[in-house]
Structure formats: structure tokens, C-alpha cells
Tab-separated table of C-alpha atoms (C1' of nucleotides) in Angstrom:
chain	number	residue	atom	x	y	z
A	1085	UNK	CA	-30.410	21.598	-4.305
A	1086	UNK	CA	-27.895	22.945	-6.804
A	1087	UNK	CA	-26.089	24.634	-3.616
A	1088	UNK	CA	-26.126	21.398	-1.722
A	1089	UNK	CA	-24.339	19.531	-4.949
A	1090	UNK	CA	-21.729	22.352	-4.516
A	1091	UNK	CA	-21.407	22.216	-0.873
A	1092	UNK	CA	-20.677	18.650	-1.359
A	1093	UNK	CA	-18.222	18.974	-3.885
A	1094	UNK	CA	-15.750	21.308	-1.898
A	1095	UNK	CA	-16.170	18.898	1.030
A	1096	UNK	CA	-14.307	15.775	-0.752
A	1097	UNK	CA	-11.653	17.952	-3.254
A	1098	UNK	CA	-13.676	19.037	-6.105
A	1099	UNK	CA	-15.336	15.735	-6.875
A	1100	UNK	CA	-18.955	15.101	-5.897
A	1101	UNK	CA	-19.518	11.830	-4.549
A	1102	UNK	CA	-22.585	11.207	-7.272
A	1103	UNK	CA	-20.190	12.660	-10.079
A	1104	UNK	CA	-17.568	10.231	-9.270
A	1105	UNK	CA	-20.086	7.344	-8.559
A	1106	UNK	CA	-20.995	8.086	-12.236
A	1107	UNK	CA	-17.986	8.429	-13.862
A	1108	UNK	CA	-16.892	4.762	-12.060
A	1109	UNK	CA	-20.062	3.401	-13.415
A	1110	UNK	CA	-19.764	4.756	-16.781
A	1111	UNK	CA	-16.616	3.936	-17.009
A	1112	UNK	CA	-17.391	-0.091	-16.279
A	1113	UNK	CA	-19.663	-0.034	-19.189
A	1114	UNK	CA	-22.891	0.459	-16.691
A	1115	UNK	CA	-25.495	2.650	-17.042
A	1116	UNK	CA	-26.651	5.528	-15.175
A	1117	UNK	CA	-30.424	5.089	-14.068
A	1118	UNK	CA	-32.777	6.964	-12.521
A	1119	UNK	CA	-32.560	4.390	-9.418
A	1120	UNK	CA	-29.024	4.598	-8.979
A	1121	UNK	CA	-29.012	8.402	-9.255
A	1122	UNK	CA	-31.927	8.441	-6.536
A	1123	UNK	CA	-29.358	6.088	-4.313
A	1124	UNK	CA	-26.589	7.698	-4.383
A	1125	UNK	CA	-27.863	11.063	-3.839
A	1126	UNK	CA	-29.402	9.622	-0.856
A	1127	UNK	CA	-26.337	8.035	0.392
A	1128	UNK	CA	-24.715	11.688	-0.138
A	1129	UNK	CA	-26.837	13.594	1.681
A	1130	UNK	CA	-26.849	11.027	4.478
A	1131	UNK	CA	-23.481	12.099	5.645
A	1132	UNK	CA	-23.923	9.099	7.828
A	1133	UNK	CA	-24.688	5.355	8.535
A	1134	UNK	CA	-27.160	3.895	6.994
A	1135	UNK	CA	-29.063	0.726	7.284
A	1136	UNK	CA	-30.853	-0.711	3.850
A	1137	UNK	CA	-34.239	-0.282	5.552
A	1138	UNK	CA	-33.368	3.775	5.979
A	1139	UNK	CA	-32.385	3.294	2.575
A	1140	UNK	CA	-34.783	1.870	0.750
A	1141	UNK	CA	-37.450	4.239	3.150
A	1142	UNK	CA	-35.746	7.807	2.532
A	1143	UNK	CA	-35.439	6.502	-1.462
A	1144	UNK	CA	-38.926	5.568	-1.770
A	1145	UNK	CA	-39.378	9.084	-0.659
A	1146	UNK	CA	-38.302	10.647	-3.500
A	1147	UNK	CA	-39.329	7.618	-6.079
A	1148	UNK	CA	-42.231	5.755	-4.118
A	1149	UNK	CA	-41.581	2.701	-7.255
A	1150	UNK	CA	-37.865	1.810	-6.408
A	1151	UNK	CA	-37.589	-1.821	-5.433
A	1152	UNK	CA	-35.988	-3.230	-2.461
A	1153	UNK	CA	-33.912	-5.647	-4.833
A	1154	UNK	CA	-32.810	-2.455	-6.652
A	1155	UNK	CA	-31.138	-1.681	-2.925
A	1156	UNK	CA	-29.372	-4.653	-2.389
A	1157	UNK	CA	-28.159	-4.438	-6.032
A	1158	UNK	CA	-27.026	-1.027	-6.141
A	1159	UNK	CA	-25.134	-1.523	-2.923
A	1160	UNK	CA	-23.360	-4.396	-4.062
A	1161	UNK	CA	-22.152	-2.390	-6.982
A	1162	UNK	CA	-21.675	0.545	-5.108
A	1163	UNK	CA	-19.056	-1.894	-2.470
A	1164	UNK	CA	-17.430	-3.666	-5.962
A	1165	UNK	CA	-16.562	-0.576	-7.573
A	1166	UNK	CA	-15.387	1.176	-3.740
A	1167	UNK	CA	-17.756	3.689	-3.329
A	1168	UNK	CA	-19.428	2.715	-0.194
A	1169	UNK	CA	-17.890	1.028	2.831
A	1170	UNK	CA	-20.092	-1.688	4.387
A	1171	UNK	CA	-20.089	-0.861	8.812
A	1172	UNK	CA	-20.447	-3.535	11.115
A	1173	UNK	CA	-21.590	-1.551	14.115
A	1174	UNK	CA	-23.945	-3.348	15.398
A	1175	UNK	CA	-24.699	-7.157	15.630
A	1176	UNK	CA	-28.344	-6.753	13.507
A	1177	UNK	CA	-27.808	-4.421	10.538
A	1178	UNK	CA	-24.875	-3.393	8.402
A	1179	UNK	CA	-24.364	0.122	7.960
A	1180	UNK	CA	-23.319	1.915	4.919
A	1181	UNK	CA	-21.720	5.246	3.804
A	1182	UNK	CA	-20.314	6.964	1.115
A	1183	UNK	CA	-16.793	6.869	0.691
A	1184	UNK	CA	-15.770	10.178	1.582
A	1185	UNK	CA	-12.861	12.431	2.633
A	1186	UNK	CA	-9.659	10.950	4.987
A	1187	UNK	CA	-10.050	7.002	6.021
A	1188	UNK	CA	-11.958	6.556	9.884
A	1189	UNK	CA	-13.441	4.284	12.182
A	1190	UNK	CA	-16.278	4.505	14.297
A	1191	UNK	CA	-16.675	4.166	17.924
A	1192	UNK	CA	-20.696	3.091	19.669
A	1193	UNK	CA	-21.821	4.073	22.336
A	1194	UNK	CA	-23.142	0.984	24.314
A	1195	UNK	CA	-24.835	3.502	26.466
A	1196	UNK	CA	-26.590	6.079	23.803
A	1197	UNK	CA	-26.372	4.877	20.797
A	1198	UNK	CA	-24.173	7.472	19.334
A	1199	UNK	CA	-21.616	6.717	16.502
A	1200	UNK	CA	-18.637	8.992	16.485
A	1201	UNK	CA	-15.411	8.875	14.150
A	1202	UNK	CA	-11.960	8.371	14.889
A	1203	UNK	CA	-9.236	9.180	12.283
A	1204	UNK	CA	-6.997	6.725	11.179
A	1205	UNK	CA	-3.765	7.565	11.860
A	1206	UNK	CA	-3.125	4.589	14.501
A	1207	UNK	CA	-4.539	2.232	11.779
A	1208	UNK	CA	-1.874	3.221	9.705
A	1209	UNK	CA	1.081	2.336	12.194
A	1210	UNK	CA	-0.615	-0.911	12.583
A	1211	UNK	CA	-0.679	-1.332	8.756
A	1212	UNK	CA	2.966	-0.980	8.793
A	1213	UNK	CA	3.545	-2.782	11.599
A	1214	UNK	CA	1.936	-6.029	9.792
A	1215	UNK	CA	4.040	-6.031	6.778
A	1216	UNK	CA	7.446	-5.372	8.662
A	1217	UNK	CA	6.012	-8.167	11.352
A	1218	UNK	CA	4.429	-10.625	8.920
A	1219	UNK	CA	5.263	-9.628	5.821
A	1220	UNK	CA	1.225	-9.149	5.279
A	1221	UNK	CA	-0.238	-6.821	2.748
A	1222	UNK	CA	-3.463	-4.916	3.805
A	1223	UNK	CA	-6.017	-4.485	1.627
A	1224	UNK	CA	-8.792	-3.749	4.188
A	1225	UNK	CA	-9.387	-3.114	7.693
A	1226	UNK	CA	-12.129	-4.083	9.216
A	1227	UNK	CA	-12.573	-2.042	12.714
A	1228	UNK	CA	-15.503	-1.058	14.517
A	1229	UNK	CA	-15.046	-0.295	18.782
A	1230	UNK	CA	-18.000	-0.239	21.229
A	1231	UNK	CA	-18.334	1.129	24.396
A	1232	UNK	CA	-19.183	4.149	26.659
A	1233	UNK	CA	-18.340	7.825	24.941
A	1234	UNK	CA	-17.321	10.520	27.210
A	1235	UNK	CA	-21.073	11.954	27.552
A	1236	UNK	CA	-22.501	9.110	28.906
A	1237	UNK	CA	-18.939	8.533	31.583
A	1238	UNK	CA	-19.710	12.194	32.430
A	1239	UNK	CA	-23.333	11.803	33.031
A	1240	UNK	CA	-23.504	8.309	34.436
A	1241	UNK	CA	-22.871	7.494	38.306
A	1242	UNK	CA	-19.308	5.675	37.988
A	1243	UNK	CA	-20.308	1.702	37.998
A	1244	UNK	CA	-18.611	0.566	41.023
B	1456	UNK	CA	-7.831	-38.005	25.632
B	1457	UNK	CA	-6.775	-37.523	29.390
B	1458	UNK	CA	-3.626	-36.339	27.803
B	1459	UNK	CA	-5.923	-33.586	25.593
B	1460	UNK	CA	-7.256	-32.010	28.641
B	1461	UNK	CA	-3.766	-32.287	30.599
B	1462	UNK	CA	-2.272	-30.206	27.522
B	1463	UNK	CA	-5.501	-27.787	27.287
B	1464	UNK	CA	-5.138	-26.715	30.889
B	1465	UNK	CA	-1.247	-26.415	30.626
B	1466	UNK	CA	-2.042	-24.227	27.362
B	1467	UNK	CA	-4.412	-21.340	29.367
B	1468	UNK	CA	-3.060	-21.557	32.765
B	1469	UNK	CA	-4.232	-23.998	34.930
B	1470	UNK	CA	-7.742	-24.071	34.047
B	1471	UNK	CA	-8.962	-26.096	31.383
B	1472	UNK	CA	-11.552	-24.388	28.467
B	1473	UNK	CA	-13.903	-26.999	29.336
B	1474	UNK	CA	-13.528	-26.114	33.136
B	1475	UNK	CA	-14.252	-22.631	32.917
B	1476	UNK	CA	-17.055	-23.068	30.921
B	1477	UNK	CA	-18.387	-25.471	33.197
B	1478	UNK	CA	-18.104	-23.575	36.469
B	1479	UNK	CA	-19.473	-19.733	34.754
B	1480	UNK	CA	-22.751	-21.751	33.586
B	1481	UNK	CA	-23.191	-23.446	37.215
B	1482	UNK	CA	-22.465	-20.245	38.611
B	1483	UNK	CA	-25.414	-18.524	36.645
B	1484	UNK	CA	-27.538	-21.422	37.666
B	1485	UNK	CA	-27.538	-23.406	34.049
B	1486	UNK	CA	-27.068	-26.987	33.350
B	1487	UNK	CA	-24.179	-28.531	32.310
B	1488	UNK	CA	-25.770	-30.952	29.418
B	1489	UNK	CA	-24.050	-33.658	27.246
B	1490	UNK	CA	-25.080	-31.439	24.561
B	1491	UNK	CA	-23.222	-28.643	25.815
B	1492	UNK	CA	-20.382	-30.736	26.893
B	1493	UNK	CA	-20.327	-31.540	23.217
B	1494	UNK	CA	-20.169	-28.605	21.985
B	1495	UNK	CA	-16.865	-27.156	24.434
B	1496	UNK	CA	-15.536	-29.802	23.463
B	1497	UNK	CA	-15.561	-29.352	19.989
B	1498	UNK	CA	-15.042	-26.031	20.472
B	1499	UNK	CA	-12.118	-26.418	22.287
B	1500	UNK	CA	-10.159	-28.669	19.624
B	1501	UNK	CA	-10.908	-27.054	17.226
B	1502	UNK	CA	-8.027	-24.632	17.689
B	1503	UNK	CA	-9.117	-22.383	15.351
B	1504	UNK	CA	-12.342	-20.467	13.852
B	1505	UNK	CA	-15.344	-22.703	13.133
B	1506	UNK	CA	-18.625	-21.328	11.659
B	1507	UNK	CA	-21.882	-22.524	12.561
B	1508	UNK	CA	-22.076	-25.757	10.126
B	1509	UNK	CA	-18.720	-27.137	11.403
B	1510	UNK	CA	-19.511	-27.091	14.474
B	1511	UNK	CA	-23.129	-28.644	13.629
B	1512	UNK	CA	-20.894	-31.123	11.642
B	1513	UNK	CA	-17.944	-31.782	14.082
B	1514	UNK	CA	-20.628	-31.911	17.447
B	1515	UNK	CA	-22.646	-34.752	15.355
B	1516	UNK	CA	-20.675	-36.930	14.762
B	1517	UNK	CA	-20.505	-36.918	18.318
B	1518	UNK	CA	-23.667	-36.919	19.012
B	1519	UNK	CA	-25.705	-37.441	15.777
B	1520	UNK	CA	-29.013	-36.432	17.605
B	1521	UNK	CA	-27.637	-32.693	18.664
B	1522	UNK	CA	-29.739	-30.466	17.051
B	1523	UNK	CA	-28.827	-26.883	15.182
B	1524	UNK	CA	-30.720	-25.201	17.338
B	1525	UNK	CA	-28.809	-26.383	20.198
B	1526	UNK	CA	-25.734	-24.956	18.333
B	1527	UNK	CA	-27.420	-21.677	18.324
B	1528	UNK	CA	-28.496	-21.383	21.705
B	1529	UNK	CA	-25.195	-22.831	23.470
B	1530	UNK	CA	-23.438	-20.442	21.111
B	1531	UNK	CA	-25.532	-17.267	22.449
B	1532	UNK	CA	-24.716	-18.803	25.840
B	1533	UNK	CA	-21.293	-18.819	25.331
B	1534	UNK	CA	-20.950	-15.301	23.876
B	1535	UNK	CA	-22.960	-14.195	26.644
B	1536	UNK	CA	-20.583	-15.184	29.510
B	1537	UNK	CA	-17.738	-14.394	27.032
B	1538	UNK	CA	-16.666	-17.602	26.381
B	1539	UNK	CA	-16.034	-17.556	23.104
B	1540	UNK	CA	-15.517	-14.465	20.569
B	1541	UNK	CA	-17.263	-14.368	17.335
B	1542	UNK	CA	-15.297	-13.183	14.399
B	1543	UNK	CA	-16.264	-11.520	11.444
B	1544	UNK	CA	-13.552	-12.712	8.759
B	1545	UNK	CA	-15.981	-13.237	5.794
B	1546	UNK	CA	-18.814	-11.733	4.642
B	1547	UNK	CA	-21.116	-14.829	4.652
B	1548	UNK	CA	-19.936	-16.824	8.085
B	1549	UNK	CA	-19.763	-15.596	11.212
B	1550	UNK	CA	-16.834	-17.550	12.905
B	1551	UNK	CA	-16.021	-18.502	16.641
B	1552	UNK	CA	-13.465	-19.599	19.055
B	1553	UNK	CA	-12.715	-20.343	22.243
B	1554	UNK	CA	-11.513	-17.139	24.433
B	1555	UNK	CA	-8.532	-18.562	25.802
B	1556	UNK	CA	-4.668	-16.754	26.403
B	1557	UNK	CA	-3.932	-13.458	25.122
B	1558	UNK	CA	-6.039	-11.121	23.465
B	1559	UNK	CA	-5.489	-11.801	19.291
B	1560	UNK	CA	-6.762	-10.671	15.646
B	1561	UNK	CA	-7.078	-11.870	12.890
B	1562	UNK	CA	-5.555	-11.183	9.384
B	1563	UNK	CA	-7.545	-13.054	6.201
B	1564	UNK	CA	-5.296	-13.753	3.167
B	1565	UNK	CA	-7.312	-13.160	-0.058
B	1566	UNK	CA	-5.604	-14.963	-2.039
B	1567	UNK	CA	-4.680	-18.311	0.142
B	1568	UNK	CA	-7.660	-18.074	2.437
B	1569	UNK	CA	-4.961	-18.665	5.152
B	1570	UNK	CA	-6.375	-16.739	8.511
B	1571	UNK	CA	-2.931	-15.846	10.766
B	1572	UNK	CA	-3.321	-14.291	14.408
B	1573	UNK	CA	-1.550	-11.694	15.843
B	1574	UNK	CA	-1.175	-9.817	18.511
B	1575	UNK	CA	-2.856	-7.037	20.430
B	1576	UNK	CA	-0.212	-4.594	21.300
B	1577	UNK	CA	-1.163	-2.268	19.209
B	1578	UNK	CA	-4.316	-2.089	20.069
B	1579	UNK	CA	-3.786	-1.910	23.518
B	1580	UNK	CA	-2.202	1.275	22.320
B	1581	UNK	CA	-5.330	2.236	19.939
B	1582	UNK	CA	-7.389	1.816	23.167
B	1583	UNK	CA	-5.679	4.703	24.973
B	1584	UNK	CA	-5.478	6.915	22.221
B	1585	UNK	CA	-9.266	6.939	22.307
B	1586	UNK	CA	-9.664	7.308	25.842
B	1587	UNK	CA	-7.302	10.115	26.150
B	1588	UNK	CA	-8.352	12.210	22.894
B	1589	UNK	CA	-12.381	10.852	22.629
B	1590	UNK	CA	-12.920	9.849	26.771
B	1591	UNK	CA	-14.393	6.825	25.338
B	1592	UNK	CA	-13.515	3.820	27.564
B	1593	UNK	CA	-13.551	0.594	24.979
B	1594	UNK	CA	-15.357	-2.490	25.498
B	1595	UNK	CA	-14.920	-4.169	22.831
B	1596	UNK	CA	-12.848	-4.175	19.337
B	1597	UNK	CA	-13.978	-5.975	16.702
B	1598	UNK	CA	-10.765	-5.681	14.240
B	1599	UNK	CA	-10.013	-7.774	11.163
B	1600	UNK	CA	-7.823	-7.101	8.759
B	1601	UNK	CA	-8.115	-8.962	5.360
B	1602	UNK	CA	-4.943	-8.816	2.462
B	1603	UNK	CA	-1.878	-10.610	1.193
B	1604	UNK	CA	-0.262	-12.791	3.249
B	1605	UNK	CA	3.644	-13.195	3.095
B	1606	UNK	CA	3.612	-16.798	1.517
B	1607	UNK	CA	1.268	-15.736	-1.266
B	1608	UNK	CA	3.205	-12.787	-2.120
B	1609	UNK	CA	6.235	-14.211	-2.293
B	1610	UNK	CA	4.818	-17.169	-4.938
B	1611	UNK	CA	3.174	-14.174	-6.656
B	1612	UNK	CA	4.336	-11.922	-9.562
B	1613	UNK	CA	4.155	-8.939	-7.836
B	1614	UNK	CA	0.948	-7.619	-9.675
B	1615	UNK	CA	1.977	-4.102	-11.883
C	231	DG	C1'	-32.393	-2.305	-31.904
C	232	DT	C1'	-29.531	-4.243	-28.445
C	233	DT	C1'	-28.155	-4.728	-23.836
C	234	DT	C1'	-28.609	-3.634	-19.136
C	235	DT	C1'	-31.502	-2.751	-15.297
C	236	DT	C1'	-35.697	-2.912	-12.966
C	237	DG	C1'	-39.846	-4.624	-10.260
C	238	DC	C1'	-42.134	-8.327	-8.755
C	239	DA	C1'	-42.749	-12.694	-6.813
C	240	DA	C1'	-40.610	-16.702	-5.477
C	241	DA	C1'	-36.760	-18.982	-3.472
C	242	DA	C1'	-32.853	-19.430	-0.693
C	243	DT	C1'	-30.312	-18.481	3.428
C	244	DG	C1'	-29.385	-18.012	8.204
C	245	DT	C1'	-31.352	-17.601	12.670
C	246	DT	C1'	-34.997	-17.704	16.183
C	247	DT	C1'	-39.066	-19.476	18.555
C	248	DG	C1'	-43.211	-22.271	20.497
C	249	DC	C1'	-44.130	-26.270	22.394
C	250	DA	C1'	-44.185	-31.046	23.995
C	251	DT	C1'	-40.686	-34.240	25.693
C	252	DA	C1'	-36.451	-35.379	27.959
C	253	DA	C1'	-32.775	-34.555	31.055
C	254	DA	C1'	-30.608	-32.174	34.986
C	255	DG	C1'	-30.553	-31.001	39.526
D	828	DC	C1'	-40.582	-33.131	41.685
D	829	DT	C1'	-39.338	-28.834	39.646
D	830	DT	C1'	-36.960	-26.331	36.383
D	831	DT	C1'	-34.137	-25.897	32.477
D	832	DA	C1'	-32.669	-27.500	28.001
D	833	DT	C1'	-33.550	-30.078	23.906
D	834	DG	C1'	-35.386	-31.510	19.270
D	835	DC	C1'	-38.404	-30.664	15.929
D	836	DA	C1'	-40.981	-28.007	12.862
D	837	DA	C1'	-42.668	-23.812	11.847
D	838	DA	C1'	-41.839	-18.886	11.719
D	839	DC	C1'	-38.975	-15.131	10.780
D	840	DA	C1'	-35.870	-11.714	8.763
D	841	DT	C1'	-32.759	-10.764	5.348
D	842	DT	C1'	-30.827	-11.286	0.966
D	843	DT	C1'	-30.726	-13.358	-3.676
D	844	DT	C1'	-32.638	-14.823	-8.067
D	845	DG	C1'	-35.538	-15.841	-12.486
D	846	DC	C1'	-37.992	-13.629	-15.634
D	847	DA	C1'	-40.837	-10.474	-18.362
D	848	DA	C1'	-41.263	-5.555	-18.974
D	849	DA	C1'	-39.025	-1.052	-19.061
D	850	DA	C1'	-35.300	2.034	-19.593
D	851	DA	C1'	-30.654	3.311	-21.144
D	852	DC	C1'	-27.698	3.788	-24.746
DNA sequence: GTTTTTGCAAAATGTTTGCATAAAG
DNA sequence: CTTTATGCAAACATTTTGCAAAAAC
């Protein structure tokens, strides 16, 4: 547990992602509960997407008497203050995950399910792009792809 | 109004909104209502991004008996046979339009509310990129980009 | 001791569904 | 005449909210 806290540290620059959730929240005059801690250390360890039902499950593992309202308000927080980006992968659930490391997108598999990354360096042309086009300022990108990852190309019979 | 559907099928190449619509349903064996027929029409006016309630709002007064569930299953219909696209621009309202001429996005302005299209170049561009360094062949990109547009930043002290 | 946060239950929101009736083909 | 679509109301899933009790500071 303490080696996981440093693992996770050296993976986003010295910072952990629950030490720097807690400084932002301390820092807005919030406190630091027991609820939130649970949350966030969840969200951590996730290194993924999560749904709020995963959420609210794998928390309730660890304190069985957290609330589903104390999801829903945590996460809005947690989006406020920048700490979690909110995924639209799929049409049903949003997805969540702690803001860590380089900006990326995600690419689904319409086929398997699978969610890989894609780094942003594309995004950032089109960023620039914008402003010397339209004059338009980006404060967020919204950008989630779907289709059929190389696996599933490999694997399946070519659709003719 | 003869002069509406002259300009609409001028506008997307010979085949009017309402037309295609009309023919992909027949094809797949569905009926071509009033109700629906309201709705395409409405639709297709609208020129822009309408959420749910608009259209509710905009379809009754066409046809004050239309029901919202009617909205919500010609709506599913529509996205099914990619008719229209559904956008994502808010949090709270899904928004759609008509599928007609080039492929577009759409940038939000934060401050003005203003929503301004453009382009898909660079996308196009995005879409290789992923298929040459992830072989993942794209279906779909859902891609909105929220900010500052040029207007309000211009009429705005740039912020320190 | 004061203020914020929580858990719970209730309410609000947005969307879907079952079913009898109406309309389309 | 047969099948599909509609309107209505009820059901549903998800998210938000009011409030008293608990926890943080």
C-alpha cells in the first residue's frame, strides 16, 4: 500500500494524484474526508475508465457506508476543481479518470469492447489550427473515436 | 414553401433532406407518417442543433397532438439509418441535426453560447494517423471542442 | 463551537415501454 | 385486412436535493 502510493507518485512527476487532489481541496477551503480520500484512492488505482456504478461498488468495498450521493458529489468536485476528466465513450454511461500524465483520447472498439489511448499530439495542431482559422480559444476538447482496433481487423473475416 | 424544398435540394445535391429520409425508411420497410413527416421537416429548417424539447416544441405547433414519445422514437430511427447526428455540446442536452453536405464539428463558445462549425480536414488527417500507427479503422468521431470564440475575445479584457 | 459534508429518502429529470387505438400500406 | 406507428400513462434509470445527524476543522 505504501509502495503503491510511491509507484504512483513517480508515474505523474513527483505528485500523487490523492496528494494533489488534497492540496486543491484544501486549498478551496474544503475539507478532506474520509469519503473523498476513499474516492480518490479508488479513482487512482483504477488507472482506467470508470463508470459511477464501478465506483460507488469498488468504494463500498473498502467503506460498505459511503452513499451514492457522496459519488455524484465528489465527482462533481473532483471535474470543478480539474482532477478528473468526464469520457463519453459510450452512449449509456460516462466514464471517468484521474487526470494523469500527458493529455489523450481514447479509441472503442465497436467489436471488443476495448478502450485504448491515443496521444494528443494531432489535437494540438488542430488547437492551433482553430485560433489561426477562427480566431477560437480552446478550453476543452471533447473527443472520443469508435470503431474496429487492429485485433479484431486481424482476427475478423474482412466484411465484404 | 415549394421554394423551401427547391433551395433544400439545391443545398445537398439534388436530393432533398426530406427525400432521403423518405426513401431509406421505405426501403427498410417503415411508414412514412405525418408524424414523421413532421418531424424532417422540422428537422430540416431548423438549420442548426435542436435538443429534444425544441423539436417537441417546433413539431407541435405543427401538429399539437404529436406526442414526445414520437420524438424519441423517430429520433432513434433517424440515428439509426444515419440521418441525423447527435451532438454532445452541453452537458445537459443532447443536440441533433440533419446529416446533410460535408462532414463538420462543432466549437461551443463559453462565454457567448455561440456554436460555429467547421470543418473536417483535420480530422480526415486524425483518422489516418490512427489507422497507420493504432490499425484502428474509425467509424465514428464524436469531437467537440468548447472555448472562446473570436467575437467574445475581442469585446473581452483579455483576462490576466 | 462553527461550518462543511454526509446519508437517507424524496424529488426531479430524461428516456423508454406496454398496450389499446389509429393510420399506413 | 394486416402490420406498423402513435398517444398516453406508467415505468425506468440516473442524477439532484432538502434536511437532520455526523465529521472536520
Amino acid at each position: 500500500m505504501q509502495a503503491d502510493r510511491v509507484n504512483a507518485e513517480q508515474a505523474s512527476g513527483g505528485l500523487s494524484f490523492r496528494k494533489r487532489a488534497k492540496s486543491a481541496l484544501r486549498g478551496a477551503g474544503m475539507r478532506w474526508t474520509q469519503q473523498r480520500d476513499t474516492l480518490i484512492d479508488v479513482i487512482e488505482k483504477a488507472q482506467g475508465h470508470l463508470d459511477v456504478d464501478e465506483l460507488y461498488r469498488l468504494a463500498r468495498q473498502q467503506d460498505p457506508r459511503l452513499s451514492l450521493s457522496t459519488v455524484y458529489r465528489t465527482l462533481a468536485v473532483l471535474k470543478r476543481h480539474r482532477l478528473v476528466d468526464e469520457l463519453h465513450l459510450t452512449e449509456e454511461h460516462h466514464h471517468y479518470e484521474a487526470k494523469i500524465g500527458a493529455q489523450h483520447f481514447h479509441m472503442l472498439c465497436t467489436s471488443c469492447g476495448t478502450v485504448t489511448e491515443f496521444s494528443g499530439a494531432l489535437v494540438d495542431r488542430l488547437q492551433q489550427e482553430l485560433r489561426r482559422e477562427h480566431g477560437f480559444t480552446v478550453e476543452s476538447i471533447d473527443l472520443d473515436v469508435s470503431g474496429v482496433c487492429a485485433r479484431c481487423t486481424a482476427s475478423q473475416p474482412a466484411a465484404s
